[in-house]
Amino acid sequence: MKKVNIGILGATGAVGREMLKILEERNFPVNEVRLLASARSVGKKIPFMGKELEIQLADFGAFKGLDIVLGAASNAVAKQFKDDIVKSGAVFVDNSSAFRMDDNTPLVIPEINAEDAYKHNGVISNPNCSTIITLVAVNAINSLSKIKGMVASTYQATSGAGAAGPVELEEQMKAVLEGGEIKSEVFQHQIACNVIPHIGSFLDNAYTAEEMKMQNEGRKILHLPELKVTCTCVRVPVVRSHSISVTVVTEDKLTVEQVKEAIANAKGCKLYDDGANKMYPMPIVTSDQDLVYVGRVREDLVFDNAITLWCCGDQVRKGAATNAVQIAELFTK
């Protein structure tokens, strides 16, 4: 692998810090790592490979000399600096949703459509976290028979709302136990001892923007322009790792045994399915690692050609930071 100069835009956020951690874990071939953030973080130091890296100001001209920029900032920041990053000659691997549905921007999960990354015009988008986890789980099914549709429900951890999410959950749980005042600032309602079927803004079709990502992004990643997905996204009182229940409707009828074998051999997946021994994917099992665990695989009882399964994955890692680093690795070979 060739050594590269890599920058992290939004380096002090939860995903930015995770990106730095994963670069070190995976022994990414770095020559220089440049950490970029807003003015309030400039001068702070973050450890990396036995050294202390100082935060620099994210500003125009800050990307000169970089080969790859990992974006871990908001849509607005990504849009603000996109042209400057591309002009500098770097490949911008962006975790925001700013460019995902742009026709000229590849949307990539390396285990599924790595070849799309090379068709970039300077920018490559990281998909939504739940989309990544779900598609990694079901891609093996698509290799057996074309997927026509999916019915999914996501159970999304509080850390999916940023670093403040788990803090609010912890504070509310403490208030519940001690009889204190419960304050809801990050989430629309109390999240402690509750689930909230509302992530993202509501659209005219009564689905939320978060729910439509599964269909819209899935079509682009799987190269299935007619894919239909009904999705319900739910926030649950879990700190880390998203869970998804999904029914996959295929052109041909598949057996449970076929599907299990395909998933067991799929990249990025771990078949974790032994109900008799109470073995199935859970957030507590799948946090702080990069595989998508898949279990509860069974024949669907509503659709003739369908399989239902349950999957879990760490949305901060594989659902965001790790996927971006994997994309960057494609350009180090």
CSV table of N, CA and C in Angstrom, one decimal, residues 114-253:
chain,number,residue,atom,x,y,z
A,114,ALA,N,-17.9,-1.7,-4.3
A,114,ALA,CA,-16.6,-1.1,-4.3
A,114,ALA,C,-16.2,-0.4,-5.6
A,115,GLU,N,-16.6,-1.1,-6.7
A,115,GLU,CA,-16.2,-0.6,-8.1
A,115,GLU,C,-16.8,0.7,-8.4
A,116,ASP,N,-17.9,1.1,-7.7
A,116,ASP,CA,-18.5,2.4,-8.0
A,116,ASP,C,-17.7,3.5,-7.5
A,117,ALA,N,-16.8,3.3,-6.5
A,117,ALA,CA,-16.0,4.3,-5.9
A,117,ALA,C,-15.0,4.9,-6.9
A,118,TYR,N,-14.6,4.1,-7.9
A,118,TYR,CA,-13.6,4.6,-8.8
A,118,TYR,C,-14.3,5.5,-9.9
A,119,LYS,N,-15.6,5.6,-9.9
A,119,LYS,CA,-16.3,6.5,-10.9
A,119,LYS,C,-16.5,7.9,-10.3
A,120,HIS,N,-15.8,8.2,-9.3
A,120,HIS,CA,-16.1,9.5,-8.6
A,120,HIS,C,-15.5,10.7,-9.4
A,121,ASN,N,-16.1,11.9,-9.1
A,121,ASN,CA,-15.6,13.1,-9.6
A,121,ASN,C,-15.1,14.0,-8.5
A,122,GLY,N,-14.4,13.3,-7.5
A,122,GLY,CA,-13.8,14.0,-6.4
A,122,GLY,C,-14.5,13.8,-5.1
A,123,VAL,N,-15.8,13.3,-5.2
A,123,VAL,CA,-16.6,13.0,-3.9
A,123,VAL,C,-17.2,11.6,-4.0
A,124,ILE,N,-17.1,11.0,-2.8
A,124,ILE,CA,-17.7,9.7,-2.6
A,124,ILE,C,-18.5,9.8,-1.3
A,125,SER,N,-19.8,9.3,-1.4
A,125,SER,CA,-20.6,9.4,-0.2
A,125,SER,C,-20.7,8.1,0.6
A,126,ASN,N,-20.7,8.3,1.9
A,126,ASN,CA,-21.0,7.2,2.8
A,126,ASN,C,-22.5,7.1,3.0
A,127,PRO,N,-23.1,5.9,2.9
A,127,PRO,CA,-24.6,5.8,3.1
A,127,PRO,C,-25.0,6.0,4.5
A,128,ASN,N,-26.3,6.1,4.7
A,128,ASN,CA,-26.9,6.2,6.0
A,128,ASN,C,-26.5,5.0,6.9
A,129,CYS,N,-26.4,5.1,8.2
A,129,CYS,CA,-25.9,4.0,9.0
A,129,CYS,C,-26.9,2.8,9.0
A,130,SER,N,-28.2,3.0,9.0
A,130,SER,CA,-29.1,1.8,9.0
A,130,SER,C,-29.1,1.2,7.6
A,131,THR,N,-28.9,2.0,6.6
A,131,THR,CA,-28.8,1.5,5.2
A,131,THR,C,-27.6,0.5,5.1
A,132,ILE,N,-26.5,1.0,5.6
A,132,ILE,CA,-25.2,0.2,5.5
A,132,ILE,C,-25.5,-1.2,6.2
A,133,ILE,N,-25.9,-1.1,7.5
A,133,ILE,CA,-26.1,-2.3,8.3
A,133,ILE,C,-27.1,-3.3,7.6
A,134,THR,N,-28.2,-2.8,7.1
A,134,THR,CA,-29.2,-3.6,6.5
A,134,THR,C,-28.7,-4.2,5.2
A,135,LEU,N,-28.1,-3.4,4.3
A,135,LEU,CA,-27.7,-3.9,3.0
A,135,LEU,C,-26.5,-4.9,3.1
A,136,VAL,N,-25.6,-4.7,4.1
A,136,VAL,CA,-24.6,-5.7,4.3
A,136,VAL,C,-25.2,-7.0,4.7
A,137,ALA,N,-26.2,-7.0,5.5
A,137,ALA,CA,-26.9,-8.2,5.9
A,137,ALA,C,-27.6,-8.9,4.8
A,138,VAL,N,-28.2,-8.2,3.9
A,138,VAL,CA,-29.1,-8.8,2.8
A,138,VAL,C,-28.4,-8.9,1.5
A,139,ASN,N,-27.3,-8.4,1.3
A,139,ASN,CA,-26.6,-8.4,0.0
A,139,ASN,C,-26.4,-9.8,-0.5
A,140,ALA,N,-26.1,-10.7,0.4
A,140,ALA,CA,-25.9,-12.1,0.0
A,140,ALA,C,-27.2,-12.7,-0.6
A,141,ILE,N,-28.4,-12.3,-0.1
A,141,ILE,CA,-29.6,-12.7,-0.6
A,141,ILE,C,-29.8,-12.2,-2.0
A,142,ASN,N,-29.4,-11.0,-2.3
A,142,ASN,CA,-29.5,-10.4,-3.6
A,142,ASN,C,-28.6,-11.2,-4.6
A,143,SER,N,-27.5,-11.7,-4.1
A,143,SER,CA,-26.7,-12.5,-5.0
A,143,SER,C,-27.3,-13.9,-5.4
A,144,LEU,N,-28.3,-14.3,-4.6
A,144,LEU,CA,-29.0,-15.6,-4.9
A,144,LEU,C,-30.2,-15.3,-5.8
A,145,SER,N,-30.9,-14.3,-5.5
A,145,SER,CA,-32.0,-13.9,-6.3
A,145,SER,C,-32.3,-12.4,-6.2
A,146,LYS,N,-32.6,-11.7,-7.2
A,146,LYS,CA,-32.8,-10.3,-7.2
A,146,LYS,C,-33.9,-9.9,-6.2
A,147,ILE,N,-33.5,-8.9,-5.3
A,147,ILE,CA,-34.4,-8.4,-4.3
A,147,ILE,C,-35.4,-7.5,-5.0
A,148,LYS,N,-36.7,-7.7,-4.8
A,148,LYS,CA,-37.8,-6.9,-5.3
A,148,LYS,C,-38.3,-5.8,-4.3
A,149,GLY,N,-38.3,-6.2,-3.0
A,149,GLY,CA,-38.8,-5.3,-2.0
A,149,GLY,C,-38.3,-5.7,-0.6
A,150,MET,N,-38.5,-4.8,0.3
A,150,MET,CA,-38.1,-5.0,1.7
A,150,MET,C,-39.1,-4.3,2.6
A,151,VAL,N,-39.4,-5.0,3.7
A,151,VAL,CA,-40.2,-4.3,4.8
A,151,VAL,C,-39.3,-4.3,6.0
A,152,ALA,N,-39.0,-3.1,6.5
A,152,ALA,CA,-38.0,-3.0,7.5
A,152,ALA,C,-38.4,-2.2,8.7
A,153,SER,N,-38.0,-2.5,9.9
A,153,SER,CA,-38.1,-1.7,11.0
A,153,SER,C,-36.8,-1.5,11.7
A,154,THR,N,-36.3,-0.3,11.9
A,154,THR,CA,-35.0,-0.1,12.5
A,154,THR,C,-35.2,0.3,14.0
A,155,TYR,N,-34.3,-0.2,14.8
A,155,TYR,CA,-34.3,0.1,16.2
A,155,TYR,C,-33.0,0.8,16.5
A,156,GLN,N,-33.0,2.1,16.5
A,156,GLN,CA,-31.8,2.9,16.4
A,156,GLN,C,-31.3,3.4,17.8
A,157,ALA,N,-30.1,3.2,18.1
A,157,ALA,CA,-29.5,3.6,19.4
A,157,ALA,C,-29.4,5.1,19.5
A,158,THR,N,-29.3,5.5,20.8
A,158,THR,CA,-29.3,7.0,21.1
A,158,THR,C,-28.1,7.7,20.5
A,159,SER,N,-26.9,6.9,20.4
A,159,SER,CA,-25.7,7.5,19.9
A,159,SER,C,-25.8,7.9,18.4
A,160,GLY,N,-26.9,7.4,17.8
A,160,GLY,CA,-27.1,7.8,16.4
A,160,GLY,C,-27.5,9.2,16.2
A,161,ALA,N,-27.9,9.8,17.4
A,161,ALA,CA,-28.3,11.2,17.4
A,161,ALA,C,-27.1,12.1,17.8
A,162,GLY,N,-25.9,11.5,17.9
A,162,GLY,CA,-24.7,12.3,18.3
A,162,GLY,C,-24.4,12.0,19.8
A,163,ALA,N,-23.3,12.6,20.2
A,163,ALA,CA,-22.7,12.4,21.5
A,163,ALA,C,-23.7,12.7,22.6
A,164,ALA,N,-24.6,13.7,22.4
A,164,ALA,CA,-25.6,14.1,23.4
A,164,ALA,C,-26.7,13.1,23.6
A,165,GLY,N,-26.9,12.2,22.7
A,165,GLY,CA,-28.0,11.2,22.8
A,165,GLY,C,-27.8,10.3,24.0
A,166,PRO,N,-26.7,9.6,24.1
A,166,PRO,CA,-26.5,8.7,25.3
A,166,PRO,C,-26.5,9.5,26.6
A,167,VAL,N,-26.0,10.7,26.6
A,167,VAL,CA,-26.0,11.5,27.8
A,167,VAL,C,-27.4,11.8,28.3
A,168,GLU,N,-28.3,12.1,27.3
A,168,GLU,CA,-29.7,12.4,27.7
A,168,GLU,C,-30.3,11.1,28.2
A,169,LEU,N,-30.1,10.0,27.6
A,169,LEU,CA,-30.6,8.7,28.1
A,169,LEU,C,-30.1,8.4,29.5
A,170,GLU,N,-28.9,8.6,29.8
A,170,GLU,CA,-28.3,8.4,31.1
A,170,GLU,C,-29.0,9.3,32.1
A,171,GLU,N,-29.1,10.5,31.8
A,171,GLU,CA,-29.6,11.5,32.7
A,171,GLU,C,-31.1,11.2,33.0
A,172,GLN,N,-31.8,10.8,32.0
A,172,GLN,CA,-33.3,10.5,32.2
A,172,GLN,C,-33.4,9.2,33.0
A,173,MET,N,-32.6,8.2,32.7
A,173,MET,CA,-32.6,7.0,33.5
A,173,MET,C,-32.4,7.3,35.0
A,174,LYS,N,-31.4,8.1,35.3
A,174,LYS,CA,-31.2,8.5,36.6
A,174,LYS,C,-32.4,9.2,37.3
A,175,ALA,N,-33.0,10.1,36.5
A,175,ALA,CA,-34.2,10.8,37.0
A,175,ALA,C,-35.3,9.8,37.2
A,176,VAL,N,-35.5,8.8,36.3
A,176,VAL,CA,-36.5,7.8,36.5
A,176,VAL,C,-36.3,7.1,37.8
A,177,LEU,N,-35.1,6.7,38.1
A,177,LEU,CA,-34.8,5.9,39.3
A,177,LEU,C,-34.9,6.7,40.6
A,178,GLU,N,-34.6,8.0,40.5
A,178,GLU,CA,-34.5,8.9,41.7
A,178,GLU,C,-35.7,9.8,41.8
A,179,GLY,N,-36.7,9.7,40.8
A,179,GLY,CA,-37.9,10.5,40.9
A,179,GLY,C,-37.6,11.9,40.6
A,180,GLY,N,-36.6,12.2,39.8
A,180,GLY,CA,-36.3,13.6,39.4
A,180,GLY,C,-37.0,14.1,38.2
A,181,GLU,N,-36.7,15.3,37.8
A,181,GLU,CA,-37.3,15.9,36.6
A,181,GLU,C,-36.7,15.3,35.3
A,182,ILE,N,-37.5,14.9,34.4
A,182,ILE,CA,-37.1,14.4,33.1
A,182,ILE,C,-37.1,15.5,32.1
A,183,LYS,N,-35.9,15.7,31.5
A,183,LYS,CA,-35.8,16.8,30.5
A,183,LYS,C,-35.5,16.1,29.1
A,184,SER,N,-36.3,16.5,28.1
A,184,SER,CA,-36.1,16.0,26.7
A,184,SER,C,-35.7,17.1,25.8
A,185,GLU,N,-34.4,17.1,25.5
A,185,GLU,CA,-33.9,18.2,24.6
A,185,GLU,C,-33.3,17.6,23.3
A,186,VAL,N,-32.7,16.4,23.4
A,186,VAL,CA,-32.2,15.8,22.1
A,186,VAL,C,-33.3,15.1,21.4
A,187,PHE,N,-34.1,14.4,22.1
A,187,PHE,CA,-35.2,13.6,21.5
A,187,PHE,C,-36.6,14.3,21.7
A,188,GLN,N,-37.5,13.9,20.8
A,188,GLN,CA,-38.8,14.6,20.8
A,188,GLN,C,-39.6,14.3,22.1
A,189,HIS,N,-39.4,13.1,22.7
A,189,HIS,CA,-40.0,12.7,23.9
A,189,HIS,C,-39.0,12.1,24.8
A,190,GLN,N,-39.5,11.7,26.0
A,190,GLN,CA,-38.6,10.9,26.9
A,190,GLN,C,-38.2,9.6,26.2
A,191,ILE,N,-36.9,9.4,26.2
A,191,ILE,CA,-36.4,8.1,25.6
A,191,ILE,C,-36.1,7.0,26.7
A,192,ALA,N,-35.9,7.4,27.9
A,192,ALA,CA,-35.7,6.4,29.0
A,192,ALA,C,-37.0,5.6,29.1
A,193,CYS,N,-36.9,4.3,29.1
A,193,CYS,CA,-38.1,3.4,29.3
A,193,CYS,C,-39.1,3.7,28.2
A,194,ASN,N,-38.7,4.0,27.0
A,194,ASN,CA,-39.7,4.4,26.0
A,194,ASN,C,-39.0,4.1,24.6
A,195,VAL,N,-39.9,4.0,23.6
A,195,VAL,CA,-39.4,4.0,22.2
A,195,VAL,C,-40.1,5.1,21.4
A,196,ILE,N,-39.4,5.7,20.5
A,196,ILE,CA,-40.0,6.8,19.8
A,196,ILE,C,-40.0,6.5,18.3
A,197,PRO,N,-41.2,6.3,17.6
A,197,PRO,CA,-41.2,6.0,16.2
A,197,PRO,C,-41.1,7.2,15.3
A,198,HIS,N,-40.0,8.0,15.5
A,198,HIS,CA,-39.9,9.2,14.8
A,198,HIS,C,-38.4,9.6,14.7
A,199,ILE,N,-37.8,9.4,13.6
A,199,ILE,CA,-36.4,9.8,13.3
A,199,ILE,C,-36.4,10.5,12.0
A,200,GLY,N,-36.0,11.8,12.0
A,200,GLY,CA,-36.0,12.6,10.8
A,200,GLY,C,-37.3,13.3,10.6
A,201,SER,N,-37.3,14.2,9.6
A,201,SER,CA,-38.5,15.0,9.4
A,201,SER,C,-39.6,14.3,8.6
A,202,PHE,N,-40.8,14.6,8.9
A,202,PHE,CA,-41.9,13.9,8.2
A,202,PHE,C,-42.1,14.5,6.8
A,203,LEU,N,-42.3,13.6,5.8
A,203,LEU,CA,-42.5,14.0,4.4
A,203,LEU,C,-44.0,13.9,4.1
A,204,ASP,N,-44.3,14.4,2.8
A,204,ASP,CA,-45.7,14.4,2.4
A,204,ASP,C,-46.4,13.0,2.4
A,205,ASN,N,-45.6,12.0,2.2
A,205,ASN,CA,-46.1,10.6,2.2
A,205,ASN,C,-46.3,10.0,3.5
A,206,ALA,N,-46.1,10.8,4.6
A,206,ALA,CA,-46.2,10.3,6.0
A,206,ALA,C,-45.0,9.5,6.5
A,207,TYR,N,-44.1,9.2,5.6
A,207,TYR,CA,-42.8,8.6,6.0
A,207,TYR,C,-41.9,9.7,6.4
A,208,THR,N,-40.8,9.3,7.2
A,208,THR,CA,-39.8,10.4,7.5
A,208,THR,C,-38.7,10.3,6.5
A,209,ALA,N,-37.9,11.3,6.5
A,209,ALA,CA,-36.7,11.4,5.6
A,209,ALA,C,-35.8,10.2,5.9
A,210,GLU,N,-35.6,9.9,7.1
A,210,GLU,CA,-34.8,8.7,7.6
A,210,GLU,C,-35.3,7.4,7.0
A,211,GLU,N,-36.6,7.3,7.0
A,211,GLU,CA,-37.2,6.0,6.5
A,211,GLU,C,-37.1,5.9,5.0
A,212,MET,N,-37.1,7.0,4.3
A,212,MET,CA,-37.0,6.9,2.8
A,212,MET,C,-35.6,6.6,2.4
A,213,LYS,N,-34.6,6.9,3.2
A,213,LYS,CA,-33.2,6.6,2.8
A,213,LYS,C,-33.0,5.1,2.5
A,214,MET,N,-33.7,4.2,3.2
A,214,MET,CA,-33.5,2.8,3.0
A,214,MET,C,-33.8,2.4,1.6
A,215,GLN,N,-34.9,3.0,1.0
A,215,GLN,CA,-35.3,2.7,-0.4
A,215,GLN,C,-34.4,3.5,-1.3
A,216,ASN,N,-34.3,4.8,-1.1
A,216,ASN,CA,-33.6,5.6,-2.1
A,216,ASN,C,-32.1,5.2,-2.2
A,217,GLU,N,-31.4,5.1,-1.1
A,217,GLU,CA,-30.0,4.7,-1.1
A,217,GLU,C,-29.8,3.2,-1.5
A,218,GLY,N,-30.8,2.4,-1.1
A,218,GLY,CA,-30.7,1.0,-1.4
A,218,GLY,C,-30.7,0.8,-2.9
A,219,ARG,N,-31.6,1.5,-3.6
A,219,ARG,CA,-31.7,1.4,-5.1
A,219,ARG,C,-30.3,1.8,-5.7
A,220,LYS,N,-29.7,2.8,-5.2
A,220,LYS,CA,-28.4,3.2,-5.8
A,220,LYS,C,-27.3,2.3,-5.5
A,221,ILE,N,-27.2,1.8,-4.3
A,221,ILE,CA,-26.1,0.9,-3.9
A,221,ILE,C,-26.2,-0.5,-4.6
A,222,LEU,N,-27.4,-1.0,-4.5
A,222,LEU,CA,-27.6,-2.4,-5.1
A,222,LEU,C,-27.8,-2.4,-6.6
A,223,HIS,N,-27.9,-1.2,-7.2
A,223,HIS,CA,-28.2,-1.1,-8.6
A,223,HIS,C,-29.5,-1.7,-8.9
A,224,LEU,N,-30.5,-1.4,-8.1
A,224,LEU,CA,-31.9,-1.9,-8.3
A,224,LEU,C,-32.8,-0.7,-8.3
A,225,PRO,N,-32.9,-0.1,-9.4
A,225,PRO,CA,-33.7,1.2,-9.5
A,225,PRO,C,-35.2,1.0,-9.2
A,226,GLU,N,-35.7,-0.2,-9.2
A,226,GLU,CA,-37.2,-0.4,-9.0
A,226,GLU,C,-37.4,-1.0,-7.6
A,227,LEU,N,-36.4,-1.1,-6.8
A,227,LEU,CA,-36.5,-1.6,-5.4
A,227,LEU,C,-37.6,-0.8,-4.6
A,228,LYS,N,-38.5,-1.5,-3.9
A,228,LYS,CA,-39.5,-0.9,-3.1
A,228,LYS,C,-39.2,-1.3,-1.6
A,229,VAL,N,-39.2,-0.3,-0.8
A,229,VAL,CA,-39.0,-0.5,0.7
A,229,VAL,C,-40.0,0.2,1.5
A,230,THR,N,-40.6,-0.5,2.4
A,230,THR,CA,-41.4,0.2,3.5
A,230,THR,C,-40.6,0.1,4.8
A,231,CYS,N,-40.3,1.2,5.3
A,231,CYS,CA,-39.5,1.3,6.5
A,231,CYS,C,-40.1,2.1,7.6
A,232,THR,N,-39.9,1.7,8.9
A,232,THR,CA,-40.3,2.4,10.0
A,232,THR,C,-39.1,2.5,10.9
A,233,CYS,N,-38.7,3.8,11.2
A,233,CYS,CA,-37.5,4.0,12.1
A,233,CYS,C,-37.8,4.4,13.5
A,234,VAL,N,-37.3,3.7,14.4
A,234,VAL,CA,-37.6,3.8,15.8
A,234,VAL,C,-36.4,4.1,16.7
A,235,ARG,N,-36.5,5.1,17.5
A,235,ARG,CA,-35.4,5.4,18.5
A,235,ARG,C,-35.6,4.6,19.7
A,236,VAL,N,-34.6,3.8,20.2
A,236,VAL,CA,-34.8,3.0,21.4
A,236,VAL,C,-33.8,3.3,22.4
A,237,PRO,N,-34.0,3.0,23.7
A,237,PRO,CA,-33.1,3.4,24.8
A,237,PRO,C,-31.9,2.5,24.9
A,238,VAL,N,-31.1,2.5,23.9
A,238,VAL,CA,-29.9,1.7,23.8
A,238,VAL,C,-28.8,2.7,23.5
A,239,VAL,N,-27.6,2.5,24.0
A,239,VAL,CA,-26.5,3.4,23.9
A,239,VAL,C,-25.9,3.3,22.5
A,240,ARG,N,-25.6,2.1,22.0
A,240,ARG,CA,-24.8,1.9,20.8
A,240,ARG,C,-25.2,0.7,20.1
A,241,SER,N,-25.2,0.7,18.8
A,241,SER,CA,-25.5,-0.4,17.8
A,241,SER,C,-27.0,-0.4,17.4
A,242,HIS,N,-27.2,-0.3,16.1
A,242,HIS,CA,-28.6,-0.3,15.6
A,242,HIS,C,-29.0,-1.7,15.3
A,243,SER,N,-30.3,-2.0,15.4
A,243,SER,CA,-30.9,-3.3,15.1
A,243,SER,C,-31.9,-3.1,14.0
A,244,ILE,N,-32.1,-4.1,13.1
A,244,ILE,CA,-33.1,-4.0,12.1
A,244,ILE,C,-33.8,-5.3,11.9
A,245,SER,N,-35.1,-5.2,11.8
A,245,SER,CA,-35.9,-6.4,11.4
A,245,SER,C,-36.3,-6.2,10.0
A,246,VAL,N,-36.0,-7.1,9.1
A,246,VAL,CA,-36.2,-6.9,7.7
A,246,VAL,C,-36.8,-8.2,7.0
A,247,THR,N,-37.8,-8.0,6.2
A,247,THR,CA,-38.3,-9.0,5.3
A,247,THR,C,-37.9,-8.7,3.9
A,248,VAL,N,-37.2,-9.7,3.3
A,248,VAL,CA,-36.7,-9.5,2.0
A,248,VAL,C,-37.5,-10.3,0.9
A,249,VAL,N,-38.1,-9.6,0.0
A,249,VAL,CA,-38.9,-10.3,-1.1
A,249,VAL,C,-38.0,-10.4,-2.3
A,250,THR,N,-37.9,-11.6,-2.8
A,250,THR,CA,-37.1,-11.9,-3.9
A,250,THR,C,-37.9,-12.4,-5.1
A,251,GLU,N,-37.2,-12.4,-6.3
A,251,GLU,CA,-37.9,-12.9,-7.5
A,251,GLU,C,-38.1,-14.4,-7.4
A,252,ASP,N,-37.2,-15.1,-6.9
A,252,ASP,CA,-37.3,-16.6,-6.8
A,252,ASP,C,-37.5,-17.0,-5.3
A,253,LYS,N,-38.0,-18.2,-5.1
A,253,LYS,CA,-38.2,-18.7,-3.8
A,253,LYS,C,-36.9,-19.3,-3.3
